[in-house]
Amino acid sequence: MTRVIIVRHGQSTYNTERRIQGRTDVSRLTEKGRSDAGKVGKALSNIAFNAIYSSPLQRAKQTADIIYGELASNSGKSSVVQTSDQLMEIDLPLWAEMLSSDVQQKFPEDYRIWHEHPDEFQMLVNDTGGTREHFPVLAVYEQARQFWQEILPHHQGETILIVGHNGINRALISTALGIHPNRYHSVQQSNCCISVLNFSGGLGEPVQLESMNQTQHMGEMLPSLRPGHQGVRLLLVRHGETEWNRQTRFQGQIDVPLNDNGRQQAQKAGEFLQNVAIDFAVSSTMARPKETAEIILQHHPSVNLELQEGLREISHGLWEGKLEVEIDQEFPGELHRWRTTPGTVQMPEGENLQQVWERSSATWQAIVQAALENQRQTGLIVAHDATNKTLLCHILGLPADNFWNFRQGNGAVSVIDYPCGLNGLPVLQAMNITSHLSGGVLDKTAAGAL
């Protein structure tokens, strides 16, 4: 496994002015940006990095240098920072240095396409050869693919740090997971956030997004709402640990309760979310998510818990109650297919992922619709590993075979926003936050079987 930790640069002067940066190199870190970069360095200080790569633009390079200083002072040694042009920000030459509000006013149709169909957005750029068509989002995705293809072969089994920008970081995550460029705005990257990718090999081989857009090391429990947010925020939580999780025994729809560690995880999730204004809550009808939700809602006594059948765990049929070794013996080759091409597996006397997709996504859409109609903004949703992973695929426009791309630790929190209601695409603001469980940026939960 190659572990890649991706960080966005700290707050810059252009960020505070809401000015388009692109590849201009005028913007520099603010005092808050420098302070937050130091906090990133402290948060990563117990991790040994084999290499550090940064964009050459000063706001990213300054961030990388501050992080390097913290790593070196804590461990006494660290890899030097190497710059790569493949980590430069998305190129928006006709908008660079303009205020976002001015771009919206002067180029209303282009701005609409940029937000609604980013993969189709183009600029006509004048250069020495005349006028050329430039597709910024498609270009930064190709740039990200080239970076992965060049870098990953040199770091098999190692841990590397990347310090980049909002656009290129989105493209790095999206190309690793196979997210289409039309979902460019569906992946959030806050200043000085931390995301973790685990590669089994090169680009195109299995990869797992362990976590995304962690901001807790800066004292920001959840990423802030985007300017002009008018929709719903859903906090998607996986239930706490059960004894069968710990044993890696397949649970499916057998109603196994939380164990003591699972109740502690739920309590920690509740403490983590205690200052969040939760307006409504929905859980799977099964015991383990229901108890998890009830423990979290102890901090929100006025919120009633609604139960939804559509959020139940996948039915593993004849696999339920069995350990992986038993499944391998009784159903030769099927467990391997489940791990590699999960969308092709029909559980014996159970469900397939398409069935889980259909019932869970229909329930999810109904929850969003009801929240909008009742003018409720923030909801808690507690479900299961397979259900949550299927919902994450749905949110990012991925097929069921991308199921294993997402990690969901017991008691972990993910954040999904609908800034434009159901008329716009959802935004994965953060995924698999486990800092309240482990105290660090890496997921140390014993995720176990489903």
Short mmCIF file of C-alpha atoms in Angstrom, two decimals:
data_model
loop_
_atom_site.label_atom_id
_atom_site.label_comp_id
_atom_site.label_asym_id
_atom_site.label_seq_id
_atom_site.Cartn_x
_atom_site.Cartn_y
_atom_site.Cartn_z
CA MET A 1 0.00 0.00 0.00
CA THR A 2 1.18 3.51 -0.86
CA ARG A 3 -0.27 6.11 1.51
CA VAL A 4 -0.71 9.57 0.02
CA ILE A 5 -1.65 12.49 2.27
CA ILE A 6 -2.96 15.52 0.37
CA VAL A 7 -3.05 19.03 1.88
CA ARG A 8 -4.42 22.24 0.41
CA HIS A 9 -2.38 25.40 0.99
CA GLY A 10 -3.27 27.74 3.85
CA GLN A 11 -5.53 30.75 3.58
CA SER A 12 -4.12 33.27 1.09
CA THR A 13 -4.62 36.99 0.54
CA TYR A 14 -6.69 36.26 -2.60
CA ASN A 15 -8.81 33.75 -0.64
CA THR A 16 -9.79 36.48 1.83
CA GLU A 17 -10.58 38.87 -1.04
CA ARG A 18 -12.62 36.16 -2.87
CA ARG A 19 -10.39 36.69 -5.88
CA ILE A 20 -9.66 34.08 -8.58
CA GLN A 21 -6.08 32.85 -8.16
CA GLY A 22 -5.50 30.23 -10.83
CA ARG A 23 -1.81 30.13 -11.74
CA THR A 24 -1.01 33.71 -10.78
CA ASP A 25 1.70 33.85 -8.14
CA VAL A 26 0.86 37.16 -6.48
CA SER A 27 -1.25 35.79 -3.65
CA ARG A 28 0.60 34.81 -0.46
CA LEU A 29 -0.31 33.24 2.86
CA THR A 30 -2.10 35.31 5.47
CA GLU A 31 -1.13 35.12 9.13
CA LYS A 32 -3.98 32.62 9.62
CA GLY A 33 -2.68 30.64 6.63
CA ARG A 34 0.79 30.38 8.17
CA SER A 35 -0.64 29.47 11.58
CA ASP A 36 -2.86 26.75 10.09
CA ALA A 37 0.05 25.33 8.09
CA GLY A 38 1.90 24.93 11.39
CA LYS A 39 -1.11 23.06 12.80
CA VAL A 40 -1.02 20.71 9.81
CA GLY A 41 2.64 20.02 10.53
CA LYS A 42 1.85 19.20 14.16
CA ALA A 43 -1.06 16.94 13.12
CA LEU A 44 1.25 15.01 10.76
CA SER A 45 4.29 14.98 13.05
CA ASN A 46 3.97 11.30 14.02
CA ILE A 47 4.00 10.16 10.36
CA ALA A 48 7.27 9.38 8.59
CA PHE A 49 7.19 10.67 5.01
CA ASN A 50 9.39 9.22 2.29
CA ALA A 51 8.83 12.23 0.04
CA ILE A 52 7.13 15.65 0.06
CA TYR A 53 5.84 17.21 -3.17
CA SER A 54 4.52 20.75 -3.54
CA SER A 55 3.20 23.08 -6.19
CA PRO A 56 5.84 25.72 -7.02
CA LEU A 57 3.32 28.56 -6.51
CA GLN A 58 4.32 30.47 -3.38
CA ARG A 59 1.11 29.98 -1.37
CA ALA A 60 1.54 26.19 -1.63
CA LYS A 61 5.35 26.18 -1.34
CA GLN A 62 5.18 28.36 1.81
CA THR A 63 2.63 25.95 3.30
CA ALA A 64 4.86 22.96 2.46
CA ASP A 65 7.93 24.66 3.96
CA ILE A 66 6.09 25.40 7.23
CA ILE A 67 4.85 21.80 7.42
CA TYR A 68 8.39 20.56 6.67
CA GLY A 69 9.72 22.73 9.50
CA GLU A 70 7.27 21.19 11.98
CA LEU A 71 8.04 17.66 10.78
CA ALA A 72 11.79 18.23 11.01
CA SER A 73 11.62 19.80 14.47
CA ASN A 74 9.47 16.94 15.81
CA SER A 75 11.27 13.97 14.25
CA GLY A 76 14.68 15.47 13.59
CA LYS A 77 14.53 14.30 9.98
CA SER A 78 12.21 14.66 7.03
CA SER A 79 12.33 14.50 3.26
CA VAL A 80 13.09 17.77 1.48
CA VAL A 81 10.25 19.51 -0.34
CA GLN A 82 10.30 18.83 -4.09
CA THR A 83 8.26 21.08 -6.38
CA SER A 84 6.30 19.73 -9.35
CA ASP A 85 4.61 21.78 -12.07
CA GLN A 86 2.01 18.99 -12.25
CA LEU A 87 0.72 20.27 -8.88
CA MET A 88 0.07 23.82 -10.09
CA GLU A 89 -3.46 25.15 -9.69
CA ILE A 90 -6.14 24.90 -12.38
CA ASP A 91 -5.39 27.42 -15.16
CA LEU A 92 -8.09 30.10 -15.51
CA PRO A 93 -6.18 32.74 -17.52
CA LEU A 94 -9.14 34.97 -18.49
CA TRP A 95 -10.43 35.20 -14.93
CA ALA A 96 -7.17 35.29 -12.95
CA GLU A 97 -6.95 38.07 -10.34
CA MET A 98 -10.64 39.03 -10.82
CA LEU A 99 -13.09 39.08 -7.93
CA SER A 100 -15.50 36.14 -8.08
CA SER A 101 -18.41 38.60 -7.95
CA ASP A 102 -17.02 40.48 -10.98
CA VAL A 103 -16.61 37.25 -12.95
CA GLN A 104 -20.21 36.35 -12.17
CA GLN A 105 -21.38 39.78 -13.32
CA LYS A 106 -19.24 40.10 -16.48
CA PHE A 107 -19.43 36.48 -17.67
CA PRO A 108 -22.83 35.23 -16.42
CA GLU A 109 -23.25 32.43 -18.99
CA ASP A 110 -19.65 31.19 -18.65
CA TYR A 111 -19.97 31.33 -14.87
CA ARG A 112 -23.18 29.26 -15.05
CA ILE A 113 -21.50 26.62 -17.23
CA TRP A 114 -18.45 26.61 -14.90
CA HIS A 115 -20.72 25.69 -11.98
CA GLU A 116 -23.30 23.48 -13.68
CA HIS A 117 -21.21 21.74 -16.37
CA PRO A 118 -17.54 22.25 -15.43
CA ASP A 119 -16.38 19.57 -17.87
CA GLU A 120 -17.85 21.61 -20.75
CA PHE A 121 -16.48 24.98 -19.60
CA GLN A 122 -13.99 26.50 -22.04
CA MET A 123 -11.97 29.67 -22.53
CA LEU A 124 -10.72 31.06 -25.85
CA VAL A 125 -7.12 31.96 -25.10
CA ASN A 126 -4.82 34.05 -27.30
CA ASP A 127 -1.23 32.85 -27.58
CA THR A 128 1.58 33.03 -30.13
CA GLY A 129 -0.13 30.54 -32.46
CA GLY A 130 -3.43 32.47 -32.45
CA THR A 131 -6.62 31.63 -30.54
CA ARG A 132 -7.01 28.20 -28.94
CA GLU A 133 -9.75 26.45 -27.01
CA HIS A 134 -8.80 25.79 -23.39
CA PHE A 135 -10.92 23.47 -21.19
CA PRO A 136 -9.62 24.24 -17.65
CA VAL A 137 -11.24 21.33 -15.80
CA LEU A 138 -10.38 18.70 -18.42
CA ALA A 139 -6.81 20.04 -18.51
CA VAL A 140 -6.32 19.86 -14.72
CA TYR A 141 -7.69 16.28 -14.69
CA GLU A 142 -5.15 15.29 -17.33
CA GLN A 143 -2.45 17.06 -15.30
CA ALA A 144 -3.47 15.07 -12.21
CA ARG A 145 -3.37 11.77 -14.14
CA GLN A 146 0.13 12.58 -15.37
CA PHE A 147 1.27 13.34 -11.82
CA TRP A 148 -0.02 9.99 -10.54
CA GLN A 149 1.52 8.09 -13.45
CA GLU A 150 4.92 9.71 -12.89
CA ILE A 151 5.03 9.60 -9.08
CA LEU A 152 3.32 6.40 -7.90
CA PRO A 153 5.85 3.95 -9.46
CA HIS A 154 8.62 5.61 -7.42
CA HIS A 155 6.89 5.18 -4.05
CA GLN A 156 5.39 1.70 -3.86
CA GLY A 157 4.68 0.87 -0.22
CA GLU A 158 5.81 4.29 0.96
CA THR A 159 4.11 7.35 2.49
CA ILE A 160 4.19 10.67 0.65
CA LEU A 161 2.84 14.16 1.28
CA ILE A 162 1.39 16.41 -1.43
CA VAL A 163 0.73 20.15 -0.91
CA GLY A 164 -1.40 21.64 -3.65
CA HIS A 165 -4.44 23.78 -4.37
CA ASN A 166 -8.22 23.49 -4.40
CA GLY A 167 -8.56 22.60 -8.08
CA ILE A 168 -5.60 20.25 -8.53
CA ASN A 169 -6.38 18.48 -5.24
CA ARG A 170 -9.95 17.84 -6.39
CA ALA A 171 -8.57 16.50 -9.67
CA LEU A 172 -6.04 14.27 -7.87
CA ILE A 173 -8.77 12.71 -5.71
CA SER A 174 -11.21 12.44 -8.62
CA THR A 175 -8.79 10.81 -11.06
CA ALA A 176 -7.69 8.33 -8.38
CA LEU A 177 -11.30 7.27 -7.75
CA GLY A 178 -12.66 7.65 -11.29
CA ILE A 179 -15.00 10.57 -10.51
CA HIS A 180 -16.11 12.27 -13.74
CA PRO A 181 -15.00 15.89 -14.40
CA ASN A 182 -18.67 16.95 -14.37
CA ARG A 183 -18.50 16.37 -10.59
CA TYR A 184 -15.53 18.75 -10.19
CA HIS A 185 -17.48 20.90 -7.70
CA SER A 186 -18.76 17.85 -5.76
CA VAL A 187 -15.48 17.36 -3.88
CA GLN A 188 -14.57 20.02 -1.31
CA GLN A 189 -11.05 21.07 -0.30
CA SER A 190 -10.76 23.62 2.53
CA ASN A 191 -7.60 25.59 3.24
CA CYS A 192 -5.07 23.38 5.09
CA CYS A 193 -7.39 20.38 4.99
CA ILE A 194 -5.98 16.84 5.13
CA SER A 195 -7.13 13.98 2.85
CA VAL A 196 -5.75 10.43 2.80
CA LEU A 197 -5.59 8.06 -0.21
CA ASN A 198 -4.30 4.48 -0.09
CA PHE A 199 -3.08 3.03 -3.41
CA SER A 200 -2.55 -0.71 -3.91
CA GLY A 201 -0.43 0.00 -7.01
CA GLY A 202 -0.52 2.49 -9.83
CA LEU A 203 -3.31 4.63 -11.24
CA GLY A 204 -6.20 2.39 -12.31
CA GLU A 205 -5.46 -0.25 -9.67
CA PRO A 206 -7.55 -0.49 -6.47
CA VAL A 207 -7.43 2.66 -4.35
CA GLN A 208 -9.21 3.69 -1.15
CA LEU A 209 -10.17 7.16 0.00
CA GLU A 210 -9.53 6.75 3.72
CA SER A 211 -10.65 10.26 4.61
CA MET A 212 -11.24 13.60 2.93
CA ASN A 213 -11.17 17.26 3.90
CA GLN A 214 -10.31 16.87 7.56
CA THR A 215 -10.21 20.28 9.27
CA GLN A 216 -10.36 19.30 12.96
CA HIS A 217 -6.63 19.94 13.52
CA MET A 218 -7.39 23.66 12.98
CA GLY A 219 -10.27 23.67 15.46
CA GLU A 220 -12.88 23.58 12.68
CA MET A 221 -15.01 20.55 13.58
CA LEU A 222 -16.88 20.49 10.26
CA PRO A 223 -16.11 22.35 7.02
CA SER A 224 -18.00 25.64 6.76
CA LEU A 225 -20.99 26.02 4.46
CA ARG A 226 -20.27 27.50 1.06
CA PRO A 227 -21.26 31.14 0.46
CA GLY A 228 -24.91 31.36 -0.58
CA HIS A 229 -25.75 27.85 0.72
CA GLN A 230 -29.54 27.42 0.49
CA GLY A 231 -30.03 23.69 0.92
CA VAL A 232 -29.54 20.81 3.30
CA ARG A 233 -26.52 19.40 5.15
CA LEU A 234 -26.56 15.69 6.00
CA LEU A 235 -24.18 14.15 8.55
CA LEU A 236 -23.75 10.51 7.53
CA VAL A 237 -22.50 8.28 10.37
CA ARG A 238 -21.65 4.59 10.44
CA HIS A 239 -22.88 2.73 13.54
CA GLY A 240 -20.43 1.90 16.34
CA GLU A 241 -18.57 -1.37 16.55
CA THR A 242 -20.27 -4.70 17.26
CA GLU A 243 -18.69 -7.91 18.49
CA TRP A 244 -19.16 -9.38 15.03
CA ASN A 245 -17.30 -6.42 13.48
CA ARG A 246 -14.39 -7.22 15.77
CA GLN A 247 -14.49 -10.90 14.78
CA THR A 248 -14.82 -9.98 11.03
CA ARG A 249 -18.05 -11.99 10.97
CA PHE A 250 -20.58 -10.99 8.29
CA GLN A 251 -23.65 -9.41 9.92
CA GLY A 252 -25.82 -8.20 7.09
CA GLN A 253 -29.39 -8.03 8.36
CA ILE A 254 -28.82 -10.09 11.50
CA ASP A 255 -29.57 -7.59 14.28
CA VAL A 256 -26.30 -7.62 16.23
CA PRO A 257 -26.13 -4.96 18.99
CA LEU A 258 -23.26 -2.57 19.72
CA ASN A 259 -20.49 -3.80 21.99
CA ASP A 260 -19.01 -1.61 24.75
CA ASN A 261 -16.43 -0.14 22.36
CA GLY A 262 -19.22 0.63 19.89
CA ARG A 263 -21.17 2.51 22.57
CA GLN A 264 -18.02 4.49 23.42
CA GLN A 265 -17.57 5.32 19.73
CA ALA A 266 -21.17 6.53 19.58
CA GLN A 267 -20.61 8.64 22.70
CA LYS A 268 -17.49 10.19 21.15
CA ALA A 269 -19.40 10.89 17.93
CA GLY A 270 -22.10 12.53 20.07
CA GLU A 271 -19.55 14.72 21.84
CA PHE A 272 -18.00 15.61 18.47
CA LEU A 273 -21.38 16.74 17.13
CA GLN A 274 -22.81 18.19 20.36
CA ASN A 275 -22.43 21.83 19.24
CA VAL A 276 -23.87 21.22 15.77
CA ALA A 277 -27.46 22.43 15.41
CA ILE A 278 -29.14 19.18 14.30
CA ASP A 279 -32.70 19.71 13.07
CA PHE A 280 -33.74 16.13 12.31
CA ALA A 281 -32.41 12.57 12.53
CA VAL A 282 -32.95 9.35 10.57
CA SER A 283 -31.60 5.87 11.23
CA SER A 284 -31.79 2.42 9.73
CA THR A 285 -34.37 0.31 11.54
CA MET A 286 -31.66 -2.07 12.80
CA ALA A 287 -30.44 -2.09 16.40
CA ARG A 288 -26.80 -1.07 15.93
CA PRO A 289 -27.41 2.21 14.02
CA LYS A 290 -30.53 2.99 16.06
CA GLU A 291 -28.59 2.76 19.34
CA THR A 292 -25.74 4.79 17.82
CA ALA A 293 -28.19 7.52 16.80
CA GLU A 294 -29.91 7.52 20.20
CA ILE A 295 -26.57 7.97 21.99
CA ILE A 296 -25.60 10.86 19.67
CA LEU A 297 -29.01 12.50 20.16
CA GLN A 298 -28.60 12.59 23.94
CA HIS A 299 -26.99 15.98 23.21
CA HIS A 300 -30.05 16.98 21.13
CA PRO A 301 -33.06 15.98 23.28
CA SER A 302 -35.62 17.89 21.19
CA VAL A 303 -34.83 15.91 18.02
CA ASN A 304 -37.00 12.88 17.28
CA LEU A 305 -35.43 9.85 15.59
CA GLU A 306 -37.13 8.56 12.44
CA LEU A 307 -36.46 4.98 11.28
CA GLN A 308 -36.18 4.04 7.61
CA GLU A 309 -36.14 0.47 6.21
CA GLY A 310 -34.35 1.66 3.08
CA LEU A 311 -31.18 2.36 5.11
CA ARG A 312 -30.83 -1.24 6.37
CA GLU A 313 -27.57 -3.08 5.76
CA ILE A 314 -27.13 -5.29 2.69
CA SER A 315 -28.64 -8.75 3.10
CA HIS A 316 -25.74 -11.19 2.83
CA GLY A 317 -28.16 -14.11 2.75
CA LEU A 318 -26.36 -17.40 3.45
CA TRP A 319 -23.12 -15.54 4.27
CA GLU A 320 -24.61 -13.97 7.38
CA GLY A 321 -23.11 -15.12 10.66
CA LYS A 322 -20.05 -16.58 8.92
CA LEU A 323 -16.35 -15.67 9.11
CA GLU A 324 -14.47 -14.92 5.89
CA VAL A 325 -12.62 -18.25 6.03
CA GLU A 326 -15.96 -20.10 6.26
CA ILE A 327 -17.38 -18.19 3.29
CA ASP A 328 -14.25 -19.00 1.26
CA GLN A 329 -14.69 -22.70 1.99
CA GLU A 330 -18.42 -22.86 1.26
CA PHE A 331 -18.54 -20.45 -1.70
CA PRO A 332 -15.15 -20.78 -3.47
CA GLY A 333 -14.07 -17.67 -5.34
CA GLU A 334 -17.11 -15.59 -4.35
CA LEU A 335 -15.37 -13.66 -1.57
CA HIS A 336 -12.60 -12.70 -4.01
CA ARG A 337 -15.24 -11.47 -6.48
CA TRP A 338 -16.91 -9.49 -3.66
CA ARG A 339 -13.57 -7.80 -2.92
CA THR A 340 -12.70 -7.05 -6.54
CA THR A 341 -15.94 -6.63 -8.53
CA PRO A 342 -18.64 -6.20 -5.87
CA GLY A 343 -21.22 -4.98 -8.35
CA THR A 344 -21.29 -8.43 -9.99
CA VAL A 345 -22.02 -10.43 -6.81
CA GLN A 346 -25.47 -11.75 -5.98
CA MET A 347 -25.51 -12.79 -2.33
CA PRO A 348 -26.96 -16.33 -2.05
CA GLU A 349 -30.55 -15.85 -0.84
CA GLY A 350 -29.66 -12.18 -0.24
CA GLU A 351 -29.21 -8.91 -2.14
CA ASN A 352 -26.86 -7.46 -4.72
CA LEU A 353 -25.44 -3.95 -4.58
CA GLN A 354 -27.85 -2.64 -7.22
CA GLN A 355 -30.75 -3.52 -4.93
CA VAL A 356 -29.06 -1.78 -2.00
CA TRP A 357 -28.33 1.21 -4.29
CA GLU A 358 -31.95 1.53 -5.38
CA ARG A 359 -33.54 1.37 -1.93
CA SER A 360 -30.91 3.45 -0.09
CA SER A 361 -30.62 6.21 -2.72
CA ALA A 362 -34.43 6.48 -2.99
CA THR A 363 -34.61 6.85 0.80
CA TRP A 364 -31.76 9.38 0.74
CA GLN A 365 -33.46 11.52 -1.93
CA ALA A 366 -36.73 11.41 0.02
CA ILE A 367 -34.90 12.57 3.18
CA VAL A 368 -33.39 15.54 1.30
CA GLN A 369 -36.76 16.40 -0.27
CA ALA A 370 -38.57 16.30 3.06
CA ALA A 371 -35.91 18.46 4.71
CA LEU A 372 -36.22 21.07 1.96
CA GLU A 373 -40.03 21.09 2.18
CA ASN A 374 -39.91 21.47 5.98
CA GLN A 375 -37.08 24.05 5.81
CA ARG A 376 -34.76 21.95 7.93
CA GLN A 377 -31.09 22.47 7.30
CA THR A 378 -28.97 19.86 9.14
CA GLY A 379 -29.81 16.20 9.56
CA LEU A 380 -28.13 13.21 11.20
CA ILE A 381 -28.27 9.97 9.17
CA VAL A 382 -26.98 6.77 10.84
CA ALA A 383 -26.61 3.62 8.76
CA HIS A 384 -24.16 0.82 7.88
CA ASP A 385 -20.90 0.17 6.04
CA ALA A 386 -22.35 -1.13 2.75
CA THR A 387 -25.26 1.30 2.83
CA ASN A 388 -22.98 4.30 3.43
CA LYS A 389 -20.50 3.26 0.73
CA THR A 390 -23.32 2.78 -1.76
CA LEU A 391 -24.70 6.22 -0.87
CA LEU A 392 -21.25 7.79 -1.38
CA CYS A 393 -21.12 6.21 -4.85
CA HIS A 394 -24.57 7.65 -5.56
CA ILE A 395 -23.56 11.12 -4.33
CA LEU A 396 -20.44 11.21 -6.55
CA GLY A 397 -22.01 9.63 -9.63
CA LEU A 398 -19.99 6.41 -9.38
CA PRO A 399 -21.20 2.87 -10.17
CA ALA A 400 -21.55 0.13 -7.57
CA ASP A 401 -18.18 -1.37 -8.54
CA ASN A 402 -16.52 1.68 -6.91
CA PHE A 403 -17.94 0.51 -3.56
CA TRP A 404 -14.51 -0.33 -2.07
CA ASN A 405 -13.08 3.11 -2.92
CA PHE A 406 -14.51 4.47 0.34
CA ARG A 407 -13.60 3.67 3.92
CA GLN A 408 -16.27 3.95 6.61
CA GLY A 409 -14.94 3.50 10.12
CA ASN A 410 -17.29 2.61 13.00
CA GLY A 411 -18.48 5.91 14.46
CA ALA A 412 -17.05 7.96 11.58
CA VAL A 413 -18.76 11.12 10.30
CA SER A 414 -19.13 12.24 6.67
CA VAL A 415 -20.64 15.55 5.57
CA ILE A 416 -22.77 15.97 2.43
CA ASP A 417 -24.21 19.34 1.39
CA TYR A 418 -26.92 20.24 -1.12
CA PRO A 419 -26.03 23.95 -1.52
CA CYS A 420 -28.60 24.44 -4.31
CA GLY A 421 -31.20 21.98 -3.07
CA LEU A 422 -32.08 19.02 -5.29
CA ASN A 423 -31.64 21.18 -8.40
CA GLY A 424 -27.85 21.14 -8.01
CA LEU A 425 -25.34 18.37 -7.48
CA PRO A 426 -24.48 17.35 -3.90
CA VAL A 427 -21.08 18.22 -2.46
CA LEU A 428 -19.02 15.76 -0.42
CA GLN A 429 -17.69 18.25 2.11
CA ALA A 430 -15.82 15.75 4.27
CA MET A 431 -15.61 11.98 4.49
CA ASN A 432 -14.81 9.46 7.21
CA ILE A 433 -13.85 11.87 9.96
CA THR A 434 -12.46 9.75 12.82
CA SER A 435 -10.33 12.28 14.74
CA HIS A 436 -12.81 12.11 17.64
CA LEU A 437 -12.12 8.36 17.86
CA SER A 438 -8.35 8.15 17.24
CA GLY A 439 -7.10 11.60 18.14
CA GLY A 440 -5.16 11.72 14.86
CA VAL A 441 -5.63 12.07 11.12
CA LEU A 442 -5.51 8.33 10.33
CA ASP A 443 -8.50 6.02 10.74
CA LYS A 444 -7.63 3.50 13.47
CA THR A 445 -11.08 1.99 13.89
CA ALA A 446 -11.34 -1.77 13.51
CA ALA A 447 -13.77 -1.46 10.59
CA GLY A 448 -14.24 -5.22 10.34
CA ALA A 449 -16.69 -7.06 8.11
CA LEU A 450 -20.10 -5.69 7.18
#
